[in-house]
mmCIF file of C-alpha atoms in Angstrom:
data_model
loop_
_atom_site.group_PDB
_atom_site.id
_atom_site.type_symbol
_atom_site.label_atom_id
_atom_site.label_comp_id
_atom_site.label_asym_id
_atom_site.label_seq_id
_atom_site.Cartn_x
_atom_site.Cartn_y
_atom_site.Cartn_z
ATOM 1 C CA GLU A 1 89.247 65.227 122.798
ATOM 2 C CA THR A 2 87.010 66.298 119.575
ATOM 3 C CA GLY A 3 86.905 63.257 116.729
ATOM 4 C CA VAL A 4 87.323 65.598 114.013
ATOM 5 C CA THR A 5 91.948 66.101 113.698
ATOM 6 C CA GLN A 6 93.708 67.675 111.396
ATOM 7 C CA THR A 7 97.314 68.294 110.250
ATOM 8 C CA PRO A 8 99.558 70.071 110.584
ATOM 9 C CA ARG A 9 98.414 72.889 112.846
ATOM 10 C CA HIS A 10 100.527 75.590 111.197
ATOM 11 C CA LEU A 11 101.680 75.561 107.372
ATOM 12 C CA VAL A 12 104.033 78.432 106.404
ATOM 13 C CA MET A 13 104.357 78.730 102.438
ATOM 14 C CA GLY A 14 105.561 79.978 100.314
ATOM 15 C CA MET A 15 103.471 81.509 96.680
ATOM 16 C CA THR A 16 104.605 79.343 93.848
ATOM 17 C CA ASN A 17 104.731 75.892 96.841
ATOM 18 C CA LYS A 18 102.321 72.707 96.658
ATOM 19 C CA LYS A 19 101.213 71.577 100.095
ATOM 20 C CA SER A 20 98.003 69.488 100.860
ATOM 21 C CA LEU A 21 95.754 69.725 104.599
ATOM 22 C CA LYS A 22 94.261 66.487 105.581
ATOM 23 C CA CYS A 23 91.185 66.067 107.886
ATOM 24 C CA GLU A 24 90.149 62.545 110.008
ATOM 25 C CA GLN A 25 86.879 62.423 111.342
ATOM 26 C CA HIS A 26 86.815 59.937 113.828
ATOM 27 C CA LEU A 27 82.520 60.145 114.747
ATOM 28 C CA GLY A 28 81.201 57.883 112.019
ATOM 29 C CA HIS A 29 79.884 60.055 110.119
ATOM 30 C CA ASN A 30 78.633 60.813 106.239
ATOM 31 C CA ALA A 31 79.362 64.926 105.870
ATOM 32 C CA MET A 32 82.791 66.693 105.630
ATOM 33 C CA TYR A 33 83.103 70.265 105.165
ATOM 34 C CA TRP A 34 86.364 72.706 104.753
ATOM 35 C CA TYR A 35 85.580 76.489 106.455
ATOM 36 C CA LYS A 36 88.219 79.318 105.608
ATOM 37 C CA GLN A 37 88.499 81.212 109.549
ATOM 38 C CA SER A 38 90.366 85.098 108.986
ATOM 39 C CA ALA A 39 89.969 87.337 111.339
ATOM 40 C CA LYS A 40 87.519 89.799 112.625
ATOM 41 C CA LYS A 41 84.932 87.962 109.925
ATOM 42 C CA PRO A 42 82.663 85.265 109.606
ATOM 43 C CA LEU A 43 83.900 81.769 108.835
ATOM 44 C CA GLU A 44 82.978 81.597 105.219
ATOM 45 C CA LEU A 45 81.639 77.412 103.934
ATOM 46 C CA MET A 46 84.191 76.254 101.154
ATOM 47 C CA PHE A 47 83.309 72.602 100.384
ATOM 48 C CA VAL A 48 81.336 70.530 101.477
ATOM 49 C CA TYR A 49 81.182 66.729 100.902
ATOM 50 C CA ASN A 50 78.302 64.553 101.441
ATOM 51 C CA PHE A 51 78.835 60.402 101.281
ATOM 52 C CA LYS A 52 82.596 61.426 99.398
ATOM 53 C CA GLU A 53 80.150 63.705 96.963
ATOM 54 C CA GLN A 54 80.991 67.653 96.742
ATOM 55 C CA THR A 55 77.615 69.115 97.430
ATOM 56 C CA GLU A 56 78.622 72.649 97.483
ATOM 57 C CA ASN A 57 81.551 74.284 96.106
ATOM 58 C CA ASN A 58 80.774 78.379 97.684
ATOM 59 C CA SER A 59 82.723 80.251 94.706
ATOM 60 C CA VAL A 60 86.303 79.201 96.446
ATOM 61 C CA PRO A 61 89.399 79.859 93.490
ATOM 62 C CA SER A 62 91.160 76.882 91.647
ATOM 63 C CA ARG A 63 93.886 77.422 93.635
ATOM 64 C CA PHE A 64 92.396 75.052 96.997
ATOM 65 C CA SER A 65 91.120 71.916 95.919
ATOM 66 C CA PRO A 66 89.630 69.531 97.613
ATOM 67 C CA GLU A 67 89.323 65.446 97.864
ATOM 68 C CA CYS A 68 87.459 62.723 99.666
ATOM 69 C CA PRO A 69 88.698 59.749 99.018
ATOM 70 C CA ASN A 70 86.292 59.055 102.095
ATOM 71 C CA SER A 71 83.528 59.356 104.850
ATOM 72 C CA SER A 72 86.122 59.597 106.994
ATOM 73 C CA HIS A 73 89.503 61.636 105.391
ATOM 74 C CA LEU A 74 89.120 65.088 103.852
ATOM 75 C CA PHE A 75 92.414 67.265 101.867
ATOM 76 C CA LEU A 76 92.210 70.431 100.952
ATOM 77 C CA HIS A 77 95.051 70.540 98.077
ATOM 78 C CA LEU A 78 97.076 74.082 97.388
ATOM 79 C CA HIS A 79 98.401 75.979 95.426
ATOM 80 C CA THR A 80 100.286 79.337 93.889
ATOM 81 C CA LEU A 81 98.559 80.165 96.537
ATOM 82 C CA GLN A 82 98.517 84.288 97.562
ATOM 83 C CA PRO A 83 99.056 86.348 100.673
ATOM 84 C CA GLU A 84 95.229 86.914 101.407
ATOM 85 C CA ASP A 85 94.980 83.319 102.235
ATOM 86 C CA SER A 86 96.452 83.006 105.132
ATOM 87 C CA ALA A 87 93.744 82.174 107.865
ATOM 88 C CA LEU A 88 93.018 79.333 109.856
ATOM 89 C CA TYR A 89 91.572 76.533 107.849
ATOM 90 C CA LEU A 90 88.765 74.495 109.563
ATOM 91 C CA CYS A 91 87.523 71.099 109.189
ATOM 92 C CA ALA A 92 84.035 70.043 110.305
ATOM 93 C CA SER A 93 82.584 67.249 110.234
ATOM 94 C CA SER A 94 78.346 66.375 111.076
ATOM 95 C CA GLN A 95 76.522 63.299 110.903
ATOM 96 C CA GLU A 96 73.790 64.298 108.467
ATOM 97 C CA TYR A 97 74.839 67.217 105.859
ATOM 98 C CA ALA A 98 72.218 69.851 106.274
ATOM 99 C CA ALA A 99 71.837 68.516 110.018
ATOM 100 C CA GLY A 100 73.409 71.693 110.998
ATOM 101 C CA GLN A 101 75.305 70.235 114.385
ATOM 102 C CA GLU A 102 78.803 70.048 113.281
ATOM 103 C CA TYR A 103 82.373 68.855 114.975
ATOM 104 C CA PHE A 104 84.935 71.037 114.209
ATOM 105 C CA GLY A 105 88.823 69.949 114.058
ATOM 106 C CA PRO A 106 91.548 72.053 115.732
ATOM 107 C CA GLY A 107 92.260 73.778 112.494
ATOM 108 C CA THR A 108 95.908 74.546 110.088
ATOM 109 C CA ARG A 109 97.223 77.825 110.921
ATOM 110 C CA LEU A 110 98.878 78.581 107.123
ATOM 111 C CA THR A 111 100.843 81.294 106.428
ATOM 112 C CA VAL A 112 101.315 82.328 102.268
ATOM 113 C CA THR A 113 104.609 84.180 102.644
ATOM 114 C CA ALA B 1 71.298 87.383 100.882
ATOM 115 C CA GLN B 2 70.981 85.353 103.993
ATOM 116 C CA SER B 3 73.249 86.829 107.022
ATOM 117 C CA VAL B 4 74.106 86.298 111.011
ATOM 118 C CA SER B 5 74.661 89.201 112.500
ATOM 119 C CA GLN B 6 76.598 89.223 116.075
ATOM 120 C CA HIS B 7 76.095 93.008 117.444
ATOM 121 C CA ASN B 8 79.238 93.191 119.750
ATOM 122 C CA HIS B 9 82.527 92.787 118.712
ATOM 123 C CA HIS B 10 84.215 92.543 121.632
ATOM 124 C CA VAL B 11 82.805 92.841 124.941
ATOM 125 C CA ILE B 12 84.579 93.238 128.227
ATOM 126 C CA LEU B 13 82.826 91.834 131.893
ATOM 127 C CA SER B 14 83.960 91.345 135.139
ATOM 128 C CA GLU B 15 83.393 88.208 136.846
ATOM 129 C CA ALA B 16 79.380 87.656 138.031
ATOM 130 C CA ALA B 17 78.527 90.156 135.931
ATOM 131 C CA SER B 18 75.990 89.409 133.864
ATOM 132 C CA LEU B 19 76.008 88.160 129.990
ATOM 133 C CA GLU B 20 73.515 88.952 127.103
ATOM 134 C CA LEU B 21 75.248 88.284 123.657
ATOM 135 C CA GLY B 22 73.077 89.389 120.685
ATOM 136 C CA CYS B 23 72.418 87.918 117.239
ATOM 137 C CA ASN B 24 70.202 88.374 114.194
ATOM 138 C CA TYR B 25 69.066 86.998 111.156
ATOM 139 C CA SER B 26 68.212 87.883 107.741
ATOM 140 C CA TYR B 27 66.045 85.158 106.643
ATOM 141 C CA GLY B 28 62.111 84.500 106.382
ATOM 142 C CA GLY B 29 61.624 80.165 106.808
ATOM 143 C CA THR B 30 62.583 77.707 109.749
ATOM 144 C CA VAL B 31 65.561 77.435 110.697
ATOM 145 C CA ASN B 32 67.960 75.826 113.178
ATOM 146 C CA LEU B 33 69.774 78.203 115.368
ATOM 147 C CA PHE B 34 73.343 77.748 117.310
ATOM 148 C CA TRP B 35 75.770 79.348 119.783
ATOM 149 C CA TYR B 36 78.747 77.975 118.892
ATOM 150 C CA VAL B 37 82.134 78.671 121.074
ATOM 151 C CA GLN B 38 86.261 79.253 120.575
ATOM 152 C CA TYR B 39 88.593 78.622 123.743
ATOM 153 C CA PRO B 40 91.740 80.834 122.955
ATOM 154 C CA GLY B 41 93.829 77.531 121.598
ATOM 155 C CA GLN B 42 91.009 75.254 120.927
ATOM 156 C CA HIS B 43 88.749 74.076 118.378
ATOM 157 C CA LEU B 44 85.227 75.824 118.178
ATOM 158 C CA GLN B 45 82.169 74.119 120.298
ATOM 159 C CA LEU B 46 78.664 73.634 120.761
ATOM 160 C CA LEU B 47 77.126 75.960 122.845
ATOM 161 C CA LEU B 48 73.685 75.072 122.720
ATOM 162 C CA LYS B 49 71.209 74.264 120.200
ATOM 163 C CA TYR B 50 67.774 75.035 119.252
ATOM 164 C CA PHE B 51 65.382 72.996 116.064
ATOM 165 C CA SER B 52 61.923 73.457 118.251
ATOM 166 C CA GLY B 53 59.735 73.142 121.115
ATOM 167 C CA ASP B 54 60.549 75.191 124.093
ATOM 168 C CA PRO B 55 61.991 79.257 122.599
ATOM 169 C CA LEU B 56 64.448 79.000 125.618
ATOM 170 C CA VAL B 57 67.137 76.396 125.431
ATOM 171 C CA LYS B 58 70.087 75.669 128.420
ATOM 172 C CA GLY B 59 73.121 75.035 127.131
ATOM 173 C CA ILE B 60 76.416 74.020 129.404
ATOM 174 C CA LYS B 61 78.212 75.857 131.231
ATOM 175 C CA GLY B 62 75.282 77.534 132.821
ATOM 176 C CA PHE B 63 74.792 79.166 129.039
ATOM 177 C CA GLU B 64 71.330 79.533 128.077
ATOM 178 C CA ALA B 65 69.844 81.306 124.900
ATOM 179 C CA GLU B 66 66.560 82.382 123.416
ATOM 180 C CA PHE B 67 65.088 82.127 119.740
ATOM 181 C CA ILE B 68 62.379 84.763 119.071
ATOM 182 C CA LYS B 69 60.772 84.018 116.231
ATOM 183 C CA SER B 70 59.501 87.610 115.439
ATOM 184 C CA LYS B 71 62.649 89.705 115.740
ATOM 185 C CA PHE B 72 64.784 86.758 113.794
ATOM 186 C CA SER B 73 66.936 86.762 117.151
ATOM 187 C CA PHE B 74 68.997 84.201 118.974
ATOM 188 C CA ASN B 75 70.097 85.562 122.232
ATOM 189 C CA LEU B 76 73.133 84.580 124.616
ATOM 190 C CA ARG B 77 73.015 84.781 128.187
ATOM 191 C CA LYS B 78 74.767 83.551 131.482
ATOM 192 C CA PRO B 79 73.198 85.331 134.824
ATOM 193 C CA SER B 80 77.044 85.398 135.692
ATOM 194 C CA VAL B 81 80.250 85.321 134.180
ATOM 195 C CA GLN B 82 83.673 83.435 135.285
ATOM 196 C CA TRP B 83 86.447 83.789 133.837
ATOM 197 C CA SER B 84 87.076 80.790 132.450
ATOM 198 C CA ASP B 85 84.363 82.445 129.797
ATOM 199 C CA THR B 86 87.055 84.382 128.273
ATOM 200 C CA ALA B 87 86.679 83.134 124.196
ATOM 201 C CA GLU B 88 85.205 83.944 121.030
ATOM 202 C CA TYR B 89 81.495 83.069 120.623
ATOM 203 C CA PHE B 90 79.955 82.201 117.436
ATOM 204 C CA CYS B 91 75.919 82.372 116.321
ATOM 205 C CA ALA B 92 74.982 79.624 113.428
ATOM 206 C CA VAL B 93 71.981 79.474 111.496
ATOM 207 C CA ASN B 94 70.861 76.299 109.593
ATOM 208 C CA LEU B 95 68.785 77.431 106.183
ATOM 209 C CA LEU B 96 65.903 74.609 106.392
ATOM 210 C CA THR B 97 64.763 74.700 103.051
ATOM 211 C CA TYR B 98 65.639 72.299 99.917
ATOM 212 C CA ASN B 99 67.598 74.965 97.947
ATOM 213 C CA GLN B 100 69.852 76.377 100.544
ATOM 214 C CA GLY B 101 71.247 72.879 101.517
ATOM 215 C CA GLY B 102 71.431 73.310 104.967
ATOM 216 C CA LYS B 103 74.326 74.707 105.263
ATOM 217 C CA LEU B 104 74.841 76.797 108.461
ATOM 218 C CA ILE B 105 75.617 80.203 107.890
ATOM 219 C CA PHE B 106 77.897 82.116 110.958
ATOM 220 C CA GLY B 107 78.116 85.660 112.769
ATOM 221 C CA GLN B 108 81.583 87.240 112.606
ATOM 222 C CA GLY B 109 81.287 86.585 116.575
ATOM 223 C CA THR B 110 81.703 88.095 119.586
ATOM 224 C CA GLU B 111 85.179 87.658 121.489
ATOM 225 C CA LEU B 112 84.494 88.079 125.191
ATOM 226 C CA SER B 113 86.885 89.011 127.988
ATOM 227 C CA VAL B 114 86.286 88.490 131.752
ATOM 228 C CA LYS B 115 87.975 90.554 133.975
ATOM 229 C CA PRO B 116 88.657 88.776 137.932
#
């Protein structure tokens, strides 16, 4: 049991679709993160939220739109994606921002057709 | 730009063999260091971490890592691997300067396959 859950676990979408990924953490943490994991590449940090405020946006294209309504929930809204956006999207949380030790969810395997 | 390098992309060992996975980072300041593991079909989980003190740290399942500051390295070791250690291993560095914000930077991962 990881304490960080993600839904859906798998998602196939067309380039014109709009979908959302959901993350929930049950650990009482204050910081939440979105990462992109592509084959044979390092994990890429996309967004960071600390106490619901976005603190990092690592030059992510606007077709990815994060939302953090509270410290326990994090969304990633997707629209007009490209096939190269197919990847595993990981959510993580940590007690404090910049504490280093992050707890990861199982990820959403996204395929863009 | 700061980076983390893992020397081996894929390592294949027989059970009971010794393991050492290399990790180097490029950053001259203060760091916290981590190894994460991702077993097949499972989520990333922390294997061990170094914040300060004894540079030889021990983690779960018999793993250990040694921080050598002069070499900017944090290599992962295990004296005798088991089939259940088959997984992907990620080194990560947390940069501790104000303007870096302490985000984690990951290496590209090393896939370990242990033959029974």
